[in-house]
Amino acid sequence: MEVKTLVKINLGFSIGLMLFAVTQDAYCTFEGCMHSMIAFVLGIFGMFIGGNETLTWFANPLLILAWALVKYHKVSLLLSLLSTLTALAFLMFDEVVINEAGHSSIITSYDVGYWLWIASHAVMLLGNGVIVFNKYSDAATNVEALDD
């Protein structure tokens, strides 16, 4: 398959999963569930309130950069790896800041939006891996053909 086609498929699935993710709940605490769109848009403000778990919000700009720089296959692969690991790091936290006063609550469950968010990152990572592998395996095949 042509690299341009793989890139379009990869971007389409990753962006589509993200768009679907932001229509769902992300996680629940004893106080209620957090909608993914609110977490996506307002997550940056958690940095000012406190809570180490808010650092996982940086997975979003890393993924958006991976999308924007997708024509630079190795860079996009690295960015999507970092975004996926950062997004998965949210699983390491038992509590999350729930209000602007800095109060925390225990995470009781991860909802569909969180898993779709993770899937968006993972699809970009796997797609970039396939693209880089394909690109370099094609290059190796062409070099071997020249040797014959």
JSON list of C-alpha atoms in Angstrom, two decimals:
[
{"chain": "A", "resi": 1, "resn": "MET", "atom": "CA", "xyz": [0.00, 0.00, 0.00]},
{"chain": "A", "resi": 2, "resn": "GLU", "atom": "CA", "xyz": [1.20, 3.48, -0.82]},
{"chain": "A", "resi": 3, "resn": "VAL", "atom": "CA", "xyz": [2.54, 5.60, 2.06]},
{"chain": "A", "resi": 4, "resn": "LYS", "atom": "CA", "xyz": [0.13, 8.48, 1.28]},
{"chain": "A", "resi": 5, "resn": "THR", "atom": "CA", "xyz": [-2.82, 6.11, 1.57]},
{"chain": "A", "resi": 6, "resn": "LEU", "atom": "CA", "xyz": [-1.54, 4.72, 4.87]},
{"chain": "A", "resi": 7, "resn": "VAL", "atom": "CA", "xyz": [-1.10, 8.24, 6.23]},
{"chain": "A", "resi": 8, "resn": "LYS", "atom": "CA", "xyz": [-4.68, 9.21, 5.29]},
{"chain": "A", "resi": 9, "resn": "ILE", "atom": "CA", "xyz": [-6.12, 6.04, 6.84]},
{"chain": "A", "resi": 10, "resn": "ASN", "atom": "CA", "xyz": [-4.04, 6.50, 10.01]},
{"chain": "A", "resi": 11, "resn": "LEU", "atom": "CA", "xyz": [-5.01, 10.16, 10.43]},
{"chain": "A", "resi": 12, "resn": "GLY", "atom": "CA", "xyz": [-8.65, 9.44, 9.66]},
{"chain": "A", "resi": 13, "resn": "PHE", "atom": "CA", "xyz": [-8.97, 6.70, 12.26]},
{"chain": "A", "resi": 14, "resn": "SER", "atom": "CA", "xyz": [-7.01, 8.55, 14.94]},
{"chain": "A", "resi": 15, "resn": "ILE", "atom": "CA", "xyz": [-8.87, 11.84, 14.50]},
{"chain": "A", "resi": 16, "resn": "GLY", "atom": "CA", "xyz": [-12.19, 10.02, 14.20]},
{"chain": "A", "resi": 17, "resn": "LEU", "atom": "CA", "xyz": [-11.61, 8.18, 17.47]},
{"chain": "A", "resi": 18, "resn": "MET", "atom": "CA", "xyz": [-10.69, 11.45, 19.19]},
{"chain": "A", "resi": 19, "resn": "LEU", "atom": "CA", "xyz": [-13.83, 13.17, 17.88]},
{"chain": "A", "resi": 20, "resn": "PHE", "atom": "CA", "xyz": [-15.95, 10.27, 19.11]},
{"chain": "A", "resi": 21, "resn": "ALA", "atom": "CA", "xyz": [-14.10, 10.22, 22.46]},
{"chain": "A", "resi": 22, "resn": "VAL", "atom": "CA", "xyz": [-14.97, 13.82, 23.25]},
{"chain": "A", "resi": 23, "resn": "THR", "atom": "CA", "xyz": [-18.68, 13.00, 23.01]},
{"chain": "A", "resi": 24, "resn": "GLN", "atom": "CA", "xyz": [-18.44, 10.50, 25.89]},
{"chain": "A", "resi": 25, "resn": "ASP", "atom": "CA", "xyz": [-17.72, 10.46, 29.62]},
{"chain": "A", "resi": 26, "resn": "ALA", "atom": "CA", "xyz": [-14.03, 9.96, 30.41]},
{"chain": "A", "resi": 27, "resn": "TYR", "atom": "CA", "xyz": [-13.93, 8.77, 34.03]},
{"chain": "A", "resi": 28, "resn": "CYS", "atom": "CA", "xyz": [-16.06, 8.75, 37.15]},
{"chain": "A", "resi": 29, "resn": "THR", "atom": "CA", "xyz": [-15.45, 9.69, 40.77]},
{"chain": "A", "resi": 30, "resn": "PHE", "atom": "CA", "xyz": [-17.71, 9.51, 43.82]},
{"chain": "A", "resi": 31, "resn": "GLU", "atom": "CA", "xyz": [-18.89, 13.02, 42.90]},
{"chain": "A", "resi": 32, "resn": "GLY", "atom": "CA", "xyz": [-19.90, 12.11, 39.33]},
{"chain": "A", "resi": 33, "resn": "CYS", "atom": "CA", "xyz": [-18.49, 11.55, 35.87]},
{"chain": "A", "resi": 34, "resn": "MET", "atom": "CA", "xyz": [-16.24, 13.88, 33.89]},
{"chain": "A", "resi": 35, "resn": "HIS", "atom": "CA", "xyz": [-17.25, 14.49, 30.28]},
{"chain": "A", "resi": 36, "resn": "SER", "atom": "CA", "xyz": [-14.36, 14.06, 27.85]},
{"chain": "A", "resi": 37, "resn": "MET", "atom": "CA", "xyz": [-14.95, 17.40, 26.11]},
{"chain": "A", "resi": 38, "resn": "ILE", "atom": "CA", "xyz": [-14.63, 19.25, 29.41]},
{"chain": "A", "resi": 39, "resn": "ALA", "atom": "CA", "xyz": [-11.46, 17.32, 30.27]},
{"chain": "A", "resi": 40, "resn": "PHE", "atom": "CA", "xyz": [-10.04, 18.02, 26.79]},
{"chain": "A", "resi": 41, "resn": "VAL", "atom": "CA", "xyz": [-10.80, 21.75, 26.79]},
{"chain": "A", "resi": 42, "resn": "LEU", "atom": "CA", "xyz": [-10.29, 22.63, 30.46]},
{"chain": "A", "resi": 43, "resn": "GLY", "atom": "CA", "xyz": [-7.61, 20.08, 31.41]},
{"chain": "A", "resi": 44, "resn": "ILE", "atom": "CA", "xyz": [-4.82, 22.61, 30.97]},
{"chain": "A", "resi": 45, "resn": "PHE", "atom": "CA", "xyz": [-6.20, 24.64, 33.89]},
{"chain": "A", "resi": 46, "resn": "GLY", "atom": "CA", "xyz": [-5.54, 21.70, 36.20]},
{"chain": "A", "resi": 47, "resn": "MET", "atom": "CA", "xyz": [-1.86, 22.66, 36.07]},
{"chain": "A", "resi": 48, "resn": "PHE", "atom": "CA", "xyz": [-2.68, 25.82, 38.00]},
{"chain": "A", "resi": 49, "resn": "ILE", "atom": "CA", "xyz": [-4.85, 24.06, 40.57]},
{"chain": "A", "resi": 50, "resn": "GLY", "atom": "CA", "xyz": [-2.50, 21.18, 41.33]},
{"chain": "A", "resi": 51, "resn": "GLY", "atom": "CA", "xyz": [-2.53, 17.46, 40.99]},
{"chain": "A", "resi": 52, "resn": "ASN", "atom": "CA", "xyz": [0.12, 15.47, 39.16]},
{"chain": "A", "resi": 53, "resn": "GLU", "atom": "CA", "xyz": [-2.53, 13.63, 37.15]},
{"chain": "A", "resi": 54, "resn": "THR", "atom": "CA", "xyz": [-3.19, 16.84, 35.22]},
{"chain": "A", "resi": 55, "resn": "LEU", "atom": "CA", "xyz": [0.19, 16.44, 33.50]},
{"chain": "A", "resi": 56, "resn": "THR", "atom": "CA", "xyz": [-1.39, 13.67, 31.42]},
{"chain": "A", "resi": 57, "resn": "TRP", "atom": "CA", "xyz": [-3.38, 16.39, 29.63]},
{"chain": "A", "resi": 58, "resn": "PHE", "atom": "CA", "xyz": [-0.17, 17.07, 27.66]},
{"chain": "A", "resi": 59, "resn": "ALA", "atom": "CA", "xyz": [-0.89, 13.90, 25.72]},
{"chain": "A", "resi": 60, "resn": "ASN", "atom": "CA", "xyz": [-3.35, 16.00, 23.69]},
{"chain": "A", "resi": 61, "resn": "PRO", "atom": "CA", "xyz": [-0.91, 18.55, 22.26]},
{"chain": "A", "resi": 62, "resn": "LEU", "atom": "CA", "xyz": [1.61, 15.77, 21.64]},
{"chain": "A", "resi": 63, "resn": "LEU", "atom": "CA", "xyz": [-0.99, 13.87, 19.59]},
{"chain": "A", "resi": 64, "resn": "ILE", "atom": "CA", "xyz": [-2.05, 17.00, 17.73]},
{"chain": "A", "resi": 65, "resn": "LEU", "atom": "CA", "xyz": [1.61, 17.63, 16.87]},
{"chain": "A", "resi": 66, "resn": "ALA", "atom": "CA", "xyz": [1.90, 14.03, 15.66]},
{"chain": "A", "resi": 67, "resn": "TRP", "atom": "CA", "xyz": [-1.09, 14.67, 13.39]},
{"chain": "A", "resi": 68, "resn": "ALA", "atom": "CA", "xyz": [0.33, 17.96, 12.13]},
{"chain": "A", "resi": 69, "resn": "LEU", "atom": "CA", "xyz": [3.80, 16.53, 11.48]},
{"chain": "A", "resi": 70, "resn": "VAL", "atom": "CA", "xyz": [2.61, 13.23, 10.02]},
{"chain": "A", "resi": 71, "resn": "LYS", "atom": "CA", "xyz": [4.59, 13.78, 6.80]},
{"chain": "A", "resi": 72, "resn": "TYR", "atom": "CA", "xyz": [7.74, 13.62, 8.94]},
{"chain": "A", "resi": 73, "resn": "HIS", "atom": "CA", "xyz": [7.22, 9.94, 9.69]},
{"chain": "A", "resi": 74, "resn": "LYS", "atom": "CA", "xyz": [9.90, 9.40, 12.35]},
{"chain": "A", "resi": 75, "resn": "VAL", "atom": "CA", "xyz": [9.02, 12.61, 14.22]},
{"chain": "A", "resi": 76, "resn": "SER", "atom": "CA", "xyz": [5.33, 11.73, 14.15]},
{"chain": "A", "resi": 77, "resn": "LEU", "atom": "CA", "xyz": [6.15, 8.23, 15.38]},
{"chain": "A", "resi": 78, "resn": "LEU", "atom": "CA", "xyz": [8.12, 9.63, 18.32]},
{"chain": "A", "resi": 79, "resn": "LEU", "atom": "CA", "xyz": [5.40, 12.17, 19.18]},
{"chain": "A", "resi": 80, "resn": "SER", "atom": "CA", "xyz": [2.68, 9.52, 19.02]},
{"chain": "A", "resi": 81, "resn": "LEU", "atom": "CA", "xyz": [4.76, 7.23, 21.26]},
{"chain": "A", "resi": 82, "resn": "LEU", "atom": "CA", "xyz": [5.16, 10.03, 23.82]},
{"chain": "A", "resi": 83, "resn": "SER", "atom": "CA", "xyz": [1.46, 10.93, 23.61]},
{"chain": "A", "resi": 84, "resn": "THR", "atom": "CA", "xyz": [0.37, 7.32, 24.10]},
{"chain": "A", "resi": 85, "resn": "LEU", "atom": "CA", "xyz": [2.64, 6.81, 27.11]},
{"chain": "A", "resi": 86, "resn": "THR", "atom": "CA", "xyz": [1.52, 10.12, 28.61]},
{"chain": "A", "resi": 87, "resn": "ALA", "atom": "CA", "xyz": [-2.16, 9.22, 28.12]},
{"chain": "A", "resi": 88, "resn": "LEU", "atom": "CA", "xyz": [-1.66, 5.79, 29.68]},
{"chain": "A", "resi": 89, "resn": "ALA", "atom": "CA", "xyz": [0.07, 7.41, 32.66]},
{"chain": "A", "resi": 90, "resn": "PHE", "atom": "CA", "xyz": [-3.37, 8.59, 33.83]},
{"chain": "A", "resi": 91, "resn": "LEU", "atom": "CA", "xyz": [-3.98, 4.99, 34.94]},
{"chain": "A", "resi": 92, "resn": "MET", "atom": "CA", "xyz": [-1.26, 5.39, 37.58]},
{"chain": "A", "resi": 93, "resn": "PHE", "atom": "CA", "xyz": [-3.33, 7.89, 39.58]},
{"chain": "A", "resi": 94, "resn": "ASP", "atom": "CA", "xyz": [-6.00, 6.92, 42.09]},
{"chain": "A", "resi": 95, "resn": "GLU", "atom": "CA", "xyz": [-7.33, 10.44, 42.56]},
{"chain": "A", "resi": 96, "resn": "VAL", "atom": "CA", "xyz": [-8.11, 13.40, 40.35]},
{"chain": "A", "resi": 97, "resn": "VAL", "atom": "CA", "xyz": [-8.66, 17.11, 41.06]},
{"chain": "A", "resi": 98, "resn": "ILE", "atom": "CA", "xyz": [-12.40, 17.76, 40.80]},
{"chain": "A", "resi": 99, "resn": "ASN", "atom": "CA", "xyz": [-12.76, 21.51, 41.33]},
{"chain": "A", "resi": 100, "resn": "GLU", "atom": "CA", "xyz": [-10.97, 24.83, 41.21]},
{"chain": "A", "resi": 101, "resn": "ALA", "atom": "CA", "xyz": [-10.39, 24.72, 44.98]},
{"chain": "A", "resi": 102, "resn": "GLY", "atom": "CA", "xyz": [-8.01, 21.81, 44.38]},
{"chain": "A", "resi": 103, "resn": "HIS", "atom": "CA", "xyz": [-10.14, 19.16, 46.07]},
{"chain": "A", "resi": 104, "resn": "SER", "atom": "CA", "xyz": [-9.51, 15.61, 44.89]},
{"chain": "A", "resi": 105, "resn": "SER", "atom": "CA", "xyz": [-11.71, 12.57, 44.60]},
{"chain": "A", "resi": 106, "resn": "ILE", "atom": "CA", "xyz": [-10.99, 8.89, 44.04]},
{"chain": "A", "resi": 107, "resn": "ILE", "atom": "CA", "xyz": [-11.41, 7.64, 40.48]},
{"chain": "A", "resi": 108, "resn": "THR", "atom": "CA", "xyz": [-14.06, 4.92, 40.60]},
{"chain": "A", "resi": 109, "resn": "SER", "atom": "CA", "xyz": [-14.06, 3.93, 36.92]},
{"chain": "A", "resi": 110, "resn": "TYR", "atom": "CA", "xyz": [-12.76, 4.76, 33.47]},
{"chain": "A", "resi": 111, "resn": "ASP", "atom": "CA", "xyz": [-15.52, 5.30, 30.97]},
{"chain": "A", "resi": 112, "resn": "VAL", "atom": "CA", "xyz": [-15.82, 4.86, 27.19]},
{"chain": "A", "resi": 113, "resn": "GLY", "atom": "CA", "xyz": [-14.39, 8.31, 26.45]},
{"chain": "A", "resi": 114, "resn": "TYR", "atom": "CA", "xyz": [-11.11, 7.51, 28.20]},
{"chain": "A", "resi": 115, "resn": "TRP", "atom": "CA", "xyz": [-10.66, 4.25, 26.29]},
{"chain": "A", "resi": 116, "resn": "LEU", "atom": "CA", "xyz": [-11.51, 5.91, 22.97]},
{"chain": "A", "resi": 117, "resn": "TRP", "atom": "CA", "xyz": [-8.99, 8.64, 23.83]},
{"chain": "A", "resi": 118, "resn": "ILE", "atom": "CA", "xyz": [-6.35, 5.97, 24.46]},
{"chain": "A", "resi": 119, "resn": "ALA", "atom": "CA", "xyz": [-7.36, 4.24, 21.21]},
{"chain": "A", "resi": 120, "resn": "SER", "atom": "CA", "xyz": [-6.86, 7.48, 19.28]},
{"chain": "A", "resi": 121, "resn": "HIS", "atom": "CA", "xyz": [-3.29, 7.71, 20.56]},
{"chain": "A", "resi": 122, "resn": "ALA", "atom": "CA", "xyz": [-2.59, 4.01, 20.06]},
{"chain": "A", "resi": 123, "resn": "VAL", "atom": "CA", "xyz": [-3.94, 4.00, 16.50]},
{"chain": "A", "resi": 124, "resn": "MET", "atom": "CA", "xyz": [-1.67, 6.91, 15.62]},
{"chain": "A", "resi": 125, "resn": "LEU", "atom": "CA", "xyz": [1.30, 5.11, 17.18]},
{"chain": "A", "resi": 126, "resn": "LEU", "atom": "CA", "xyz": [0.59, 1.80, 15.44]},
{"chain": "A", "resi": 127, "resn": "GLY", "atom": "CA", "xyz": [-0.17, 3.49, 12.13]},
{"chain": "A", "resi": 128, "resn": "ASN", "atom": "CA", "xyz": [3.04, 5.49, 12.29]},
{"chain": "A", "resi": 129, "resn": "GLY", "atom": "CA", "xyz": [4.93, 2.31, 13.10]},
{"chain": "A", "resi": 130, "resn": "VAL", "atom": "CA", "xyz": [3.46, 0.58, 10.04]},
{"chain": "A", "resi": 131, "resn": "ILE", "atom": "CA", "xyz": [4.27, 3.60, 7.85]},
{"chain": "A", "resi": 132, "resn": "VAL", "atom": "CA", "xyz": [7.89, 3.78, 9.03]},
{"chain": "A", "resi": 133, "resn": "PHE", "atom": "CA", "xyz": [8.29, 0.01, 8.70]},
{"chain": "A", "resi": 134, "resn": "ASN", "atom": "CA", "xyz": [6.76, 0.02, 5.21]},
{"chain": "A", "resi": 135, "resn": "LYS", "atom": "CA", "xyz": [8.85, 2.97, 4.09]},
{"chain": "A", "resi": 136, "resn": "TYR", "atom": "CA", "xyz": [12.12, 1.38, 5.18]},
{"chain": "A", "resi": 137, "resn": "SER", "atom": "CA", "xyz": [11.27, -2.14, 4.06]},
{"chain": "A", "resi": 138, "resn": "ASP", "atom": "CA", "xyz": [10.43, -0.73, 0.60]},
{"chain": "A", "resi": 139, "resn": "ALA", "atom": "CA", "xyz": [13.75, 1.14, 0.59]},
{"chain": "A", "resi": 140, "resn": "ALA", "atom": "CA", "xyz": [15.60, -2.06, 1.54]},
{"chain": "A", "resi": 141, "resn": "THR", "atom": "CA", "xyz": [13.81, -3.97, -1.22]},
{"chain": "A", "resi": 142, "resn": "ASN", "atom": "CA", "xyz": [14.78, -1.31, -3.76]},
{"chain": "A", "resi": 143, "resn": "VAL", "atom": "CA", "xyz": [18.45, -1.46, -2.65]},
{"chain": "A", "resi": 144, "resn": "GLU", "atom": "CA", "xyz": [18.44, -5.27, -2.96]},
{"chain": "A", "resi": 145, "resn": "ALA", "atom": "CA", "xyz": [16.96, -4.98, -6.47]},
{"chain": "A", "resi": 146, "resn": "LEU", "atom": "CA", "xyz": [19.81, -2.63, -7.44]},
{"chain": "A", "resi": 147, "resn": "ASP", "atom": "CA", "xyz": [22.36, -5.17, -6.17]},
{"chain": "A", "resi": 148, "resn": "ASP", "atom": "CA", "xyz": [21.03, -7.88, -8.53]}
]
